[in-house]
Amino acid sequence: MNKKTEQKLWGGRFSEPTDAFVEAFTASVEFDQRMFRQDIQGSRAHAQMLTRVGVLSQADCDVILKGLDQVEKEIENGLFEWSVSREDVHMNIEARLTEIVGDAGKRLHTGRSRNDQVATDIRLYLREQIAFIIAEIRRLQEGMLELAEKEADTIMPGFTHLQVAQPVTFGHHLMAWFEMMHRDAGRLQDCAARMNVMPLGSAALAGTSYPLDRHYTAELLGFNDVCRNSLDGVSDRDFAIEFCAAGALIMTHLSRFSEELVLWSSAQFAFIHLPDRFCTGSSIMPQKKNPDVPELVRGKTGRVNGHLVSLLTLMKSQPLAYNKDNQEDKEPLFDTIDTLRGSLRAFADMVPAIQSRKENMYKAAKQGFSTATDLADYLVVKGLPFRDAHEVVGKAVAYGVEQGKDLSEMSLEELQQFSEIITEDVFDVLTLEGSVAARKHIGGTAPDQVRQAIADARQRMSE
Ligand code: ARG
C-alpha cells in the first residue's frame, strides 16, 4: 500500500495534514477495494445520467468513461497503486481517474456524495454475491436430491433426544435437510428483492440541487426503484443485517448437518463413510480419519452469528443520517459472504459423495423398540383405546428390556400375554419395513413418499 502524502480530495478547509496514524486508522481501502467494479459501474451510470440531464458535457462524459475503463484495467491487472492516504475505494478511483483524464475527472462527483456512493456500491456488490450464494445452495440441494434418491429405501433410526425413536428412511432424513436449504434460498431472494433499491441521488443526506434523473441511473444499474427518502437512503443498512441474518441461519443449518455427519461417521455410529478427500489425518495417530470439513463448517457458524450481532450493534443508536460508524459494516458483511460461499461449496461437493452403511443403520434402527408406536397403532386399529394400547405396549417393552429382545423378536405367544387381540399379522407392523411403509402421507417417511417428495422438490426448485 502506498503511503505517500498528498493533497486530500477534501483538503480545502484543512490547515495541517492528517496525523499519519489517524490516516491509517480511518482508511477503509484495504477492505473496500473489493467493490472496485461496482464503484466504477456506479460512476459510469452517474456520468451518463449527468450528461443526459445536461449537467455534464458529452465530451467530458466520453473522457470519463474511457478513463474509468483504464482504471478498471489497471486494477484487474494489478497495476493500480492503492493508497491509504486516498482513504477508500471511492477516492482512490476518483483520484486516479483525475490523474488520467484531468478536469473531467473532477466533474464526476457532481450531485453525488461518498455517502450515497458507498450505499450504492454495497447493494450492487451484495446483489451479485447473493446470486452466487443462491447458485451454491441450489447445487447443494441437487446433491441432496441425488443422494436422497439413492437412499429412498434405506432404513435408519429416527431420533428424538438423540435416542432411537422410530425408524425412518435415510432419504427422508436427507429431504429434511433439503427443506432447510430451500427456506434459506427463499430468504436470500426476499432480501435481494428488498435491497434492490438505489440510494444514488440522496447525495450526502439531503438530496441535491442538480436536476438528476434518478430513475435513469437506476435503470442503467438494474435497480427496481430508487430510495424514497435521502436520509434513509444514505444511512439504511437493513439489507446488510437481513443478509447476515439469513446467513446466520444458513450456517446454523449447515452446523446441524455437520454435527450429524460428525456423529454418523464416528466408529460408534458408523452410519456413513465420508470420502477421504473431505477428511484429514492426525500427525500423531496414524489410524485417524477426521471429519474436518463438517467440523470446520460447524465452527465457522460462530463467526457468522457474531457478524450478525456486530451489524445490529453497529446500527443500534446511530442518529440519522450517515456516520463514519457505517464504514464498519463492510468487514462483517464480506466475511459472511466468504464464509457462506466456502462452506456451501464444501457441502455441495461433499454431500453427493456420502456413502451410507446400510447394515449398521438397519441394526441401529432395530434397537430401542423403535416400532413400539406401530404396535400401539395396531392395537388401536383393532379397537383398543390409544391410552390402553400405550399401557399394553409399555408392558411389552419392559418385558423386552428384561429379556433382551426387540418387539419383532418376540413370539406371538409372548406378545399375546399383553393383549389377546394380537394376532399373527402383528409382524407386518413390527418390522422396520412395515413401519416406514405405513407412513405414506405427504411429509411421511415411506420410500414411495420420499420419491414423490423428491419429484415435488425438483418442481419447486424450478419455480
Ligand atoms: N469509506 C466510507 C464508508 O465506507 C465511505 C463513505 C465516507 N463518507 C464520509 N462522509 N466520510 O462508509
CSV table of C-alpha atoms and ligand atoms in Angstrom, one decimal:
chain,number,residue,atom,x,y,z
A,1,MET,CA,0.0,0.0,0.0
A,2,ASN,CA,1.3,3.4,-1.0
A,3,LYS,CA,1.9,5.7,2.0
A,4,LYS,CA,2.7,8.9,0.1
A,5,THR,CA,1.1,12.1,1.5
A,6,GLU,CA,-0.8,14.2,-1.0
A,7,GLN,CA,-3.5,16.8,-1.1
A,8,LYS,CA,-6.8,15.3,0.0
A,9,LEU,CA,-9.8,15.4,-2.3
A,10,TRP,CA,-11.5,17.2,0.7
A,11,GLY,CA,-8.4,19.1,1.8
A,12,GLY,CA,-9.7,22.7,1.1
A,13,ARG,CA,-10.7,23.7,4.6
A,14,PHE,CA,-7.8,22.0,6.5
A,15,SER,CA,-4.7,23.8,7.7
A,16,GLU,CA,-2.5,20.8,8.6
A,17,PRO,CA,-2.0,17.3,7.2
A,18,THR,CA,-3.9,14.3,8.7
A,19,ASP,CA,-2.0,12.6,11.5
A,20,ALA,CA,-0.3,9.6,10.0
A,21,PHE,CA,-1.8,7.1,12.4
A,22,VAL,CA,-5.3,8.7,12.0
A,23,GLU,CA,-4.9,8.4,8.3
A,24,ALA,CA,-4.3,4.7,8.5
A,25,PHE,CA,-6.9,4.2,11.3
A,26,THR,CA,-9.7,5.8,9.4
A,27,ALA,CA,-8.9,4.3,6.0
A,28,SER,CA,-11.0,1.5,4.5
A,29,VAL,CA,-9.3,1.0,1.2
A,30,GLU,CA,-7.7,-2.3,2.4
A,31,PHE,CA,-11.0,-3.9,2.6
A,32,ASP,CA,-13.4,-1.9,0.4
A,33,GLN,CA,-11.3,-2.2,-2.7
A,34,ARG,CA,-13.1,-5.4,-3.4
A,35,MET,CA,-16.0,-3.3,-4.5
A,36,PHE,CA,-14.0,-1.6,-7.3
A,37,ARG,CA,-16.1,-3.0,-10.1
A,38,GLN,CA,-19.3,-1.8,-8.5
A,39,ASP,CA,-17.8,1.6,-7.7
A,40,ILE,CA,-16.8,2.1,-11.4
A,41,GLN,CA,-20.1,0.7,-12.6
A,42,GLY,CA,-21.9,3.3,-10.4
A,43,SER,CA,-19.7,6.1,-11.7
A,44,ARG,CA,-20.3,5.2,-15.3
A,45,ALA,CA,-24.1,5.3,-14.8
A,46,HIS,CA,-23.8,8.6,-12.8
A,47,ALA,CA,-21.8,10.2,-15.5
A,48,GLN,CA,-24.2,9.1,-18.2
A,49,MET,CA,-27.1,10.4,-16.3
A,50,LEU,CA,-25.4,13.8,-15.6
A,51,THR,CA,-24.9,14.1,-19.3
A,52,ARG,CA,-28.4,13.2,-20.2
A,53,VAL,CA,-29.8,15.9,-17.9
A,54,GLY,CA,-27.3,18.5,-19.3
A,55,VAL,CA,-25.1,18.8,-16.2
A,56,LEU,CA,-22.0,17.2,-17.8
A,57,SER,CA,-21.0,17.7,-21.4
A,58,GLN,CA,-20.9,14.8,-23.8
A,59,ALA,CA,-17.2,15.4,-24.3
A,60,ASP,CA,-16.5,15.2,-20.5
A,61,CYS,CA,-18.6,12.1,-20.3
A,62,ASP,CA,-16.7,10.3,-23.1
A,63,VAL,CA,-13.4,11.1,-21.4
A,64,ILE,CA,-14.6,9.9,-18.0
A,65,LEU,CA,-15.9,6.7,-19.4
A,66,LYS,CA,-12.7,6.0,-21.2
A,67,GLY,CA,-10.7,6.9,-18.1
A,68,LEU,CA,-12.8,4.6,-16.0
A,69,ASP,CA,-12.2,1.7,-18.4
A,70,GLN,CA,-8.4,2.3,-18.0
A,71,VAL,CA,-8.7,2.5,-14.2
A,72,GLU,CA,-10.6,-0.8,-14.2
A,73,LYS,CA,-8.0,-2.5,-16.4
A,74,GLU,CA,-5.2,-1.2,-14.2
A,75,ILE,CA,-6.9,-2.7,-11.1
A,76,GLU,CA,-7.6,-6.0,-12.8
A,77,ASN,CA,-4.0,-6.3,-14.0
A,78,GLY,CA,-2.6,-5.5,-10.6
A,79,LEU,CA,-1.1,-2.2,-11.8
A,80,PHE,CA,-3.2,0.1,-9.7
A,81,GLU,CA,-1.4,1.7,-6.8
A,82,TRP,CA,-3.9,1.7,-3.9
A,83,SER,CA,-3.1,4.4,-1.5
A,84,VAL,CA,-4.1,4.7,2.2
A,85,SER,CA,-3.9,8.5,2.0
A,86,ARG,CA,-6.7,8.3,-0.5
A,87,GLU,CA,-8.7,6.6,2.2
A,88,ASP,CA,-11.2,4.4,0.4
A,89,VAL,CA,-12.0,2.7,-2.8
A,90,HIS,CA,-14.1,5.7,-4.0
A,91,MET,CA,-11.4,8.3,-3.6
A,92,ASN,CA,-8.6,6.0,-4.9
A,93,ILE,CA,-10.6,5.5,-8.1
A,94,GLU,CA,-11.6,9.2,-8.5
A,95,ALA,CA,-8.1,10.5,-7.8
A,96,ARG,CA,-6.6,8.1,-10.3
A,97,LEU,CA,-9.3,9.0,-12.9
A,98,THR,CA,-8.4,12.6,-12.5
A,99,GLU,CA,-4.7,11.8,-12.9
A,100,ILE,CA,-5.5,10.2,-16.2
A,101,VAL,CA,-8.2,12.5,-17.6
A,102,GLY,CA,-7.7,15.8,-15.9
A,103,ASP,CA,-10.5,18.2,-15.1
A,104,ALA,CA,-13.3,16.0,-16.5
A,105,GLY,CA,-12.5,13.6,-13.6
A,106,LYS,CA,-13.1,16.4,-11.1
A,107,ARG,CA,-16.6,16.9,-12.5
A,108,LEU,CA,-17.7,13.3,-11.9
A,109,HIS,CA,-18.6,13.8,-8.3
A,110,THR,CA,-21.2,16.5,-9.1
A,111,GLY,CA,-24.5,15.8,-7.4
A,112,ARG,CA,-23.1,12.8,-5.6
A,113,SER,CA,-21.5,12.1,-2.2
A,114,ARG,CA,-19.5,9.2,-1.0
A,115,ASN,CA,-22.4,8.6,1.3
A,116,ASP,CA,-24.8,7.6,-1.4
A,117,GLN,CA,-22.0,6.2,-3.5
A,118,VAL,CA,-20.9,3.7,-0.8
A,119,ALA,CA,-24.5,2.7,-0.1
A,120,THR,CA,-25.0,2.0,-3.8
A,121,ASP,CA,-21.8,0.1,-4.2
A,122,ILE,CA,-22.6,-2.3,-1.3
A,123,ARG,CA,-26.0,-3.0,-2.7
A,124,LEU,CA,-24.6,-3.7,-6.1
A,125,TYR,CA,-21.9,-5.9,-4.6
A,126,LEU,CA,-24.2,-7.8,-2.3
A,127,ARG,CA,-26.7,-8.3,-5.1
A,128,GLU,CA,-24.1,-10.2,-7.2
A,129,GLN,CA,-22.9,-12.2,-4.2
A,130,ILE,CA,-26.4,-13.2,-3.2
A,131,ALA,CA,-26.8,-14.6,-6.7
A,132,PHE,CA,-23.6,-16.7,-6.3
A,133,ILE,CA,-24.7,-17.9,-2.9
A,134,ILE,CA,-28.1,-19.0,-4.1
A,135,ALA,CA,-26.5,-20.8,-7.0
A,136,GLU,CA,-24.3,-22.7,-4.5
A,137,ILE,CA,-27.4,-23.5,-2.4
A,138,ARG,CA,-29.1,-24.9,-5.5
A,139,ARG,CA,-26.1,-27.1,-6.2
A,140,LEU,CA,-26.2,-28.4,-2.7
A,141,GLN,CA,-29.9,-29.1,-2.9
A,142,GLU,CA,-29.3,-31.0,-6.2
A,143,GLY,CA,-26.7,-33.1,-4.3
A,144,MET,CA,-29.2,-33.8,-1.5
A,145,LEU,CA,-31.8,-34.9,-4.0
A,146,GLU,CA,-29.3,-37.2,-5.8
A,147,LEU,CA,-28.4,-38.8,-2.5
A,148,ALA,CA,-32.0,-39.0,-1.3
A,149,GLU,CA,-32.9,-40.8,-4.5
A,150,LYS,CA,-30.3,-43.4,-3.8
A,151,GLU,CA,-31.3,-43.7,-0.2
A,152,ALA,CA,-35.1,-43.6,-0.5
A,153,ASP,CA,-35.4,-47.2,0.8
A,154,THR,CA,-32.5,-47.2,3.3
A,155,ILE,CA,-33.8,-47.6,6.8
A,156,MET,CA,-32.2,-45.8,9.7
A,157,PRO,CA,-33.2,-44.9,13.2
A,158,GLY,CA,-35.0,-41.6,13.6
A,159,PHE,CA,-34.1,-39.8,16.8
A,160,THR,CA,-35.6,-37.7,19.4
A,161,HIS,CA,-33.4,-36.6,22.3
A,162,LEU,CA,-30.7,-38.4,20.3
A,163,GLN,CA,-32.4,-41.7,21.4
A,164,VAL,CA,-33.8,-44.1,18.9
A,165,ALA,CA,-37.4,-43.1,18.4
A,166,GLN,CA,-38.9,-44.6,15.2
A,167,PRO,CA,-37.5,-46.0,12.0
A,168,VAL,CA,-37.2,-43.5,9.1
A,169,THR,CA,-35.7,-43.7,5.7
A,170,PHE,CA,-32.3,-42.0,5.1
A,171,GLY,CA,-33.9,-40.4,2.0
A,172,HIS,CA,-36.5,-38.8,4.2
A,173,HIS,CA,-33.8,-37.5,6.6
A,174,LEU,CA,-31.9,-36.0,3.7
A,175,MET,CA,-35.1,-34.3,2.5
A,176,ALA,CA,-35.4,-32.6,5.8
A,177,TRP,CA,-32.1,-31.0,5.1
A,178,PHE,CA,-33.3,-30.1,1.6
A,179,GLU,CA,-36.3,-28.2,3.2
A,180,MET,CA,-34.0,-26.1,5.4
A,181,MET,CA,-31.9,-25.1,2.4
A,182,HIS,CA,-35.0,-24.3,0.4
A,183,ARG,CA,-36.1,-21.8,3.0
A,184,ASP,CA,-32.6,-20.4,3.1
A,185,ALA,CA,-32.6,-19.7,-0.6
A,186,GLY,CA,-36.1,-18.1,-0.3
A,187,ARG,CA,-34.9,-15.8,2.5
A,188,LEU,CA,-32.0,-14.6,0.3
A,189,GLN,CA,-34.3,-14.0,-2.6
A,190,ASP,CA,-36.6,-11.9,-0.3
A,191,CYS,CA,-33.6,-10.0,1.0
A,192,ALA,CA,-32.2,-9.3,-2.5
A,193,ALA,CA,-35.6,-8.0,-3.7
A,194,ARG,CA,-36.0,-5.6,-0.8
A,195,MET,CA,-32.4,-4.5,-1.2
A,196,ASN,CA,-32.5,-3.7,-4.9
A,197,VAL,CA,-33.4,0.0,-4.5
A,198,MET,CA,-31.0,2.7,-5.4
A,199,PRO,CA,-29.6,5.3,-2.9
A,200,LEU,CA,-27.8,7.5,-5.6
A,201,GLY,CA,-29.3,10.9,-5.6
A,202,SER,CA,-29.6,11.0,-1.8
A,203,ALA,CA,-26.2,12.7,-2.0
A,204,ALA,CA,-24.7,13.5,1.4
A,205,LEU,CA,-28.0,13.3,3.2
A,206,ALA,CA,-30.5,15.9,1.9
A,207,GLY,CA,-30.6,15.2,-1.8
A,208,THR,CA,-29.0,17.6,-4.4
A,209,SER,CA,-29.9,20.8,-6.2
A,210,TYR,CA,-28.9,19.3,-9.6
A,211,PRO,CA,-31.8,18.1,-11.8
A,212,LEU,CA,-30.8,14.4,-11.5
A,213,ASP,CA,-32.8,11.7,-13.3
A,214,ARG,CA,-32.6,9.1,-10.6
A,215,HIS,CA,-34.8,6.6,-12.4
A,216,TYR,CA,-32.5,6.7,-15.4
A,217,THR,CA,-29.5,5.9,-13.2
A,218,ALA,CA,-31.5,3.2,-11.5
A,219,GLU,CA,-32.4,1.7,-14.9
A,220,LEU,CA,-28.7,1.7,-16.0
A,221,LEU,CA,-27.7,-0.1,-12.8
A,222,GLY,CA,-30.5,-2.6,-12.8
A,223,PHE,CA,-32.2,-1.3,-9.6
A,224,ASN,CA,-36.0,-1.8,-9.4
A,225,ASP,CA,-36.6,1.5,-7.7
A,226,VAL,CA,-34.9,4.5,-6.0
A,227,CYS,CA,-34.8,5.1,-2.3
A,228,ARG,CA,-37.7,7.3,-1.3
A,229,ASN,CA,-36.0,9.3,1.4
A,230,SER,CA,-32.5,10.7,1.1
A,231,LEU,CA,-31.7,10.5,4.9
A,232,ASP,CA,-32.8,6.8,4.9
A,233,GLY,CA,-31.1,6.2,1.5
A,234,VAL,CA,-27.6,7.0,2.9
A,235,SER,CA,-28.0,5.5,6.3
A,236,ASP,CA,-30.0,2.4,5.8
A,237,ARG,CA,-28.1,-0.9,6.3
A,238,ASP,CA,-31.1,-3.1,6.9
A,239,PHE,CA,-30.3,-5.1,3.9
A,240,ALA,CA,-26.9,-6.0,5.3
A,241,ILE,CA,-28.4,-7.1,8.6
A,242,GLU,CA,-31.1,-9.1,6.7
A,243,PHE,CA,-28.4,-10.7,4.7
A,244,CYS,CA,-26.4,-11.6,7.7
A,245,ALA,CA,-29.5,-12.9,9.5
A,246,ALA,CA,-30.2,-15.2,6.5
A,247,GLY,CA,-26.5,-16.1,6.5
A,248,ALA,CA,-26.5,-17.0,10.2
A,249,LEU,CA,-29.5,-19.3,9.6
A,250,ILE,CA,-27.7,-20.9,6.7
A,251,MET,CA,-24.7,-21.6,8.8
A,252,THR,CA,-26.9,-22.8,11.7
A,253,HIS,CA,-28.4,-25.3,9.3
A,254,LEU,CA,-25.0,-26.3,8.0
A,255,SER,CA,-23.8,-26.8,11.6
A,256,ARG,CA,-26.7,-29.1,12.3
A,257,PHE,CA,-25.9,-31.2,9.3
A,258,SER,CA,-22.2,-31.1,10.3
A,259,GLU,CA,-23.0,-32.3,13.8
A,260,GLU,CA,-24.9,-35.3,12.3
A,261,LEU,CA,-22.1,-36.1,9.8
A,262,VAL,CA,-19.5,-36.0,12.6
A,263,LEU,CA,-21.6,-38.3,14.7
A,264,TRP,CA,-22.5,-40.7,11.9
A,265,SER,CA,-19.0,-41.0,10.6
A,266,SER,CA,-17.7,-42.0,14.1
A,267,ALA,CA,-16.9,-45.6,14.9
A,268,GLN,CA,-19.7,-45.5,17.5
A,269,PHE,CA,-22.4,-44.8,14.9
A,270,ALA,CA,-20.7,-46.0,11.7
A,271,PHE,CA,-23.7,-44.9,9.6
A,272,ILE,CA,-21.8,-43.3,6.8
A,273,HIS,CA,-18.4,-43.1,5.1
A,274,LEU,CA,-17.3,-39.5,4.3
A,275,PRO,CA,-15.0,-39.7,1.3
A,276,ASP,CA,-11.3,-39.4,2.2
A,277,ARG,CA,-10.9,-36.2,0.1
A,278,PHE,CA,-13.1,-34.4,2.7
A,279,CYS,CA,-11.2,-35.7,5.7
A,280,THR,CA,-7.7,-35.3,7.1
A,281,GLY,CA,-5.4,-37.3,9.2
A,282,SER,CA,-3.7,-36.8,12.5
A,283,SER,CA,0.0,-36.0,12.7
A,284,ILE,CA,0.5,-38.3,15.7
A,285,MET,CA,-2.3,-41.0,15.5
A,286,PRO,CA,-1.8,-42.9,12.2
A,287,GLN,CA,-5.3,-44.6,12.4
A,288,LYS,CA,-7.2,-41.3,12.4
A,289,LYS,CA,-9.5,-40.0,9.7
A,290,ASN,CA,-11.1,-36.8,10.9
A,291,PRO,CA,-14.3,-35.2,9.5
A,292,ASP,CA,-12.6,-31.8,9.2
A,293,VAL,CA,-14.9,-30.2,6.7
A,294,PRO,CA,-18.1,-30.6,8.7
A,295,GLU,CA,-16.2,-29.7,11.9
A,296,LEU,CA,-14.8,-26.6,10.4
A,297,VAL,CA,-18.2,-25.5,9.0
A,298,ARG,CA,-19.8,-26.1,12.4
A,299,GLY,CA,-17.0,-23.9,13.9
A,300,LYS,CA,-17.4,-21.2,11.3
A,301,THR,CA,-21.0,-20.7,12.3
A,302,GLY,CA,-19.8,-18.8,15.3
A,303,ARG,CA,-18.2,-16.0,13.3
A,304,VAL,CA,-21.3,-15.5,11.1
A,305,ASN,CA,-23.6,-15.4,14.1
A,306,GLY,CA,-21.1,-12.9,15.5
A,307,HIS,CA,-21.2,-10.8,12.4
A,308,LEU,CA,-25.0,-10.5,12.6
A,309,VAL,CA,-24.7,-9.3,16.2
A,310,SER,CA,-21.9,-6.9,15.1
A,311,LEU,CA,-24.1,-5.3,12.5
A,312,LEU,CA,-27.1,-5.0,14.8
A,313,THR,CA,-24.9,-3.4,17.4
A,314,LEU,CA,-23.3,-1.1,14.8
A,315,MET,CA,-26.6,0.3,13.8
A,316,LYS,CA,-28.2,0.5,17.2
A,317,SER,CA,-28.5,4.1,18.4
A,318,GLN,CA,-27.0,5.7,15.3
A,319,PRO,CA,-28.6,9.0,14.7
A,320,LEU,CA,-29.6,9.9,11.1
A,321,ALA,CA,-28.0,10.1,8.7
A,322,TYR,CA,-24.6,8.8,7.7
A,323,ASN,CA,-22.0,8.4,10.4
A,324,LYS,CA,-18.4,7.1,10.0
A,325,ASP,CA,-19.5,4.1,12.1
A,326,ASN,CA,-21.0,2.8,8.9
A,327,GLN,CA,-17.6,2.1,7.5
A,328,GLU,CA,-17.6,-0.8,10.0
A,329,ASP,CA,-20.4,-2.6,8.1
A,330,LYS,CA,-18.0,-4.0,5.4
A,331,GLU,CA,-15.8,-6.5,7.1
A,332,PRO,CA,-18.6,-8.4,8.8
A,333,LEU,CA,-20.5,-8.4,5.6
A,334,PHE,CA,-17.6,-9.5,3.5
A,335,ASP,CA,-16.6,-12.2,5.9
A,336,THR,CA,-20.1,-13.5,6.0
A,337,ILE,CA,-20.1,-13.7,2.2
A,338,ASP,CA,-16.8,-15.5,2.1
A,339,THR,CA,-17.7,-17.9,4.8
A,340,LEU,CA,-21.1,-18.8,3.3
A,341,ARG,CA,-19.6,-19.3,-0.2
A,342,GLY,CA,-16.8,-21.5,1.2
A,343,SER,CA,-19.0,-23.6,3.5
A,344,LEU,CA,-21.7,-24.1,0.9
A,345,ARG,CA,-19.2,-25.0,-1.8
A,346,ALA,CA,-17.6,-27.6,0.5
A,347,PHE,CA,-21.0,-29.1,1.3
A,348,ALA,CA,-22.2,-29.1,-2.3
A,349,ASP,CA,-19.1,-31.0,-3.3
A,350,MET,CA,-19.3,-33.4,-0.3
A,351,VAL,CA,-22.9,-34.3,0.1
A,352,PRO,CA,-23.4,-36.4,-3.1
A,353,ALA,CA,-20.3,-38.4,-2.2
A,354,ILE,CA,-21.6,-39.5,1.2
A,355,GLN,CA,-21.9,-43.3,1.4
A,356,SER,CA,-24.4,-44.9,3.7
A,357,ARG,CA,-23.5,-48.0,5.7
A,358,LYS,CA,-26.9,-49.6,5.4
A,359,GLU,CA,-26.4,-52.7,7.6
A,360,ASN,CA,-25.3,-50.5,10.5
A,361,MET,CA,-28.2,-48.1,10.1
A,362,TYR,CA,-30.6,-51.0,9.9
A,363,LYS,CA,-29.2,-52.7,13.0
A,364,ALA,CA,-29.4,-49.4,15.0
A,365,ALA,CA,-33.0,-48.9,13.9
A,366,LYS,CA,-33.9,-52.3,15.4
A,367,GLN,CA,-32.6,-51.3,18.8
A,368,GLY,CA,-34.5,-49.2,21.2
A,369,PHE,CA,-38.0,-50.6,20.4
A,370,SER,CA,-38.4,-48.3,17.5
A,371,THR,CA,-41.7,-49.9,16.3
A,372,ALA,CA,-43.4,-49.6,19.7
A,373,THR,CA,-45.7,-46.8,18.4
A,374,ASP,CA,-46.6,-49.1,15.5
A,375,LEU,CA,-47.7,-51.8,17.9
A,376,ALA,CA,-49.8,-49.3,19.8
A,377,ASP,CA,-51.4,-48.1,16.5
A,378,TYR,CA,-52.1,-51.7,15.6
A,379,LEU,CA,-54.0,-52.2,18.8
A,380,VAL,CA,-56.0,-49.1,18.2
A,381,VAL,CA,-57.0,-50.3,14.8
A,382,LYS,CA,-58.1,-53.5,16.5
A,383,GLY,CA,-60.4,-51.5,18.8
A,384,LEU,CA,-58.3,-50.7,21.9
A,385,PRO,CA,-58.4,-47.0,23.1
A,386,PHE,CA,-55.0,-45.4,22.5
A,387,ARG,CA,-54.2,-44.8,26.2
A,388,ASP,CA,-54.8,-48.5,26.9
A,389,ALA,CA,-52.7,-49.5,23.9
A,390,HIS,CA,-49.9,-47.3,25.2
A,391,GLU,CA,-50.1,-49.1,28.5
A,392,VAL,CA,-50.0,-52.6,26.9
A,393,VAL,CA,-47.0,-51.7,24.7
A,394,GLY,CA,-45.2,-50.2,27.7
A,395,LYS,CA,-45.5,-53.5,29.5
A,396,ALA,CA,-44.3,-55.4,26.4
A,397,VAL,CA,-41.3,-53.1,26.2
A,398,ALA,CA,-40.5,-53.6,29.9
A,399,TYR,CA,-40.6,-57.4,29.2
A,400,GLY,CA,-38.3,-56.9,26.2
A,401,VAL,CA,-35.8,-54.9,28.2
A,402,GLU,CA,-35.7,-57.7,30.8
A,403,GLN,CA,-35.4,-60.5,28.2
A,404,GLY,CA,-33.0,-58.5,25.9
A,405,LYS,CA,-35.5,-58.9,22.9
A,406,ASP,CA,-36.9,-56.4,20.4
A,407,LEU,CA,-40.7,-56.5,19.9
A,408,SER,CA,-40.2,-58.1,16.5
A,409,GLU,CA,-38.1,-60.8,18.0
A,410,MET,CA,-40.9,-62.0,20.4
A,411,SER,CA,-43.1,-64.9,19.6
A,412,LEU,CA,-46.8,-64.5,19.1
A,413,GLU,CA,-47.5,-66.2,22.4
A,414,GLU,CA,-45.1,-63.8,24.2
A,415,LEU,CA,-46.9,-60.8,22.7
A,416,GLN,CA,-50.3,-62.2,23.5
A,417,GLN,CA,-49.5,-62.2,27.2
A,418,PHE,CA,-50.0,-58.4,27.0
A,419,SER,CA,-53.1,-58.4,24.8
A,420,GLU,CA,-55.3,-61.2,23.4
A,421,ILE,CA,-56.3,-59.2,20.4
A,422,ILE,CA,-52.8,-59.5,18.9
A,423,THR,CA,-52.7,-62.0,16.0
A,424,GLU,CA,-50.1,-63.2,13.5
A,425,ASP,CA,-50.5,-60.0,11.3
A,426,VAL,CA,-48.8,-58.0,14.0
A,427,PHE,CA,-45.4,-58.9,12.5
A,428,ASP,CA,-46.3,-56.8,9.4
A,429,VAL,CA,-46.2,-53.7,11.5
A,430,LEU,CA,-43.4,-54.7,13.9
A,431,THR,CA,-40.9,-54.9,11.1
A,432,LEU,CA,-39.0,-51.8,10.2
A,433,GLU,CA,-40.1,-52.0,6.5
A,434,GLY,CA,-43.7,-52.2,7.6
A,435,SER,CA,-43.3,-49.3,10.0
A,436,VAL,CA,-41.8,-46.9,7.4
A,437,ALA,CA,-44.1,-48.1,4.5
A,438,ALA,CA,-47.2,-47.3,6.6
A,439,ARG,CA,-46.2,-43.6,6.8
A,440,LYS,CA,-47.2,-42.8,3.3
A,441,HIS,CA,-48.9,-39.4,3.5
A,442,ILE,CA,-47.4,-36.1,2.3
A,443,GLY,CA,-44.4,-35.4,4.5
A,444,GLY,CA,-44.2,-39.1,5.7
A,445,THR,CA,-41.1,-41.3,5.7
A,446,ALA,CA,-42.4,-44.1,3.4
A,447,PRO,CA,-40.0,-44.8,0.5
A,448,ASP,CA,-42.7,-44.1,-2.1
A,449,GLN,CA,-43.5,-40.9,-0.4
A,450,VAL,CA,-39.8,-39.9,-0.4
A,451,ARG,CA,-39.6,-40.5,-4.1
A,452,GLN,CA,-42.7,-38.3,-4.5
A,453,ALA,CA,-41.1,-35.6,-2.3
A,454,ILE,CA,-38.0,-35.6,-4.5
A,455,ALA,CA,-40.1,-35.1,-7.6
A,456,ASP,CA,-42.0,-32.3,-6.0
A,457,ALA,CA,-38.8,-30.7,-4.8
A,458,ARG,CA,-37.4,-30.7,-8.3
A,459,GLN,CA,-40.6,-28.9,-9.4
A,460,ARG,CA,-40.4,-26.4,-6.6
A,461,MET,CA,-36.7,-25.6,-7.3
A,462,SER,CA,-37.6,-24.7,-10.9
A,463,GLU,CA,-40.4,-22.4,-9.9
B,1,ARG,N1,-15.3,4.7,3.4
B,1,ARG,C1,-16.6,5.2,3.8
B,1,ARG,C2,-17.5,4.1,4.2
B,1,ARG,O1,-17.2,3.0,4.0
B,1,ARG,C3,-17.2,5.9,2.6
B,1,ARG,C4,-18.2,7.0,2.9
B,1,ARG,C5,-17.5,8.1,3.6
B,1,ARG,N2,-18.2,9.2,3.8
B,1,ARG,C6,-17.9,10.2,4.7
B,1,ARG,N3,-18.6,11.2,4.8
B,1,ARG,N4,-16.8,10.1,5.4
B,1,ARG,O2,-18.5,4.3,4.8
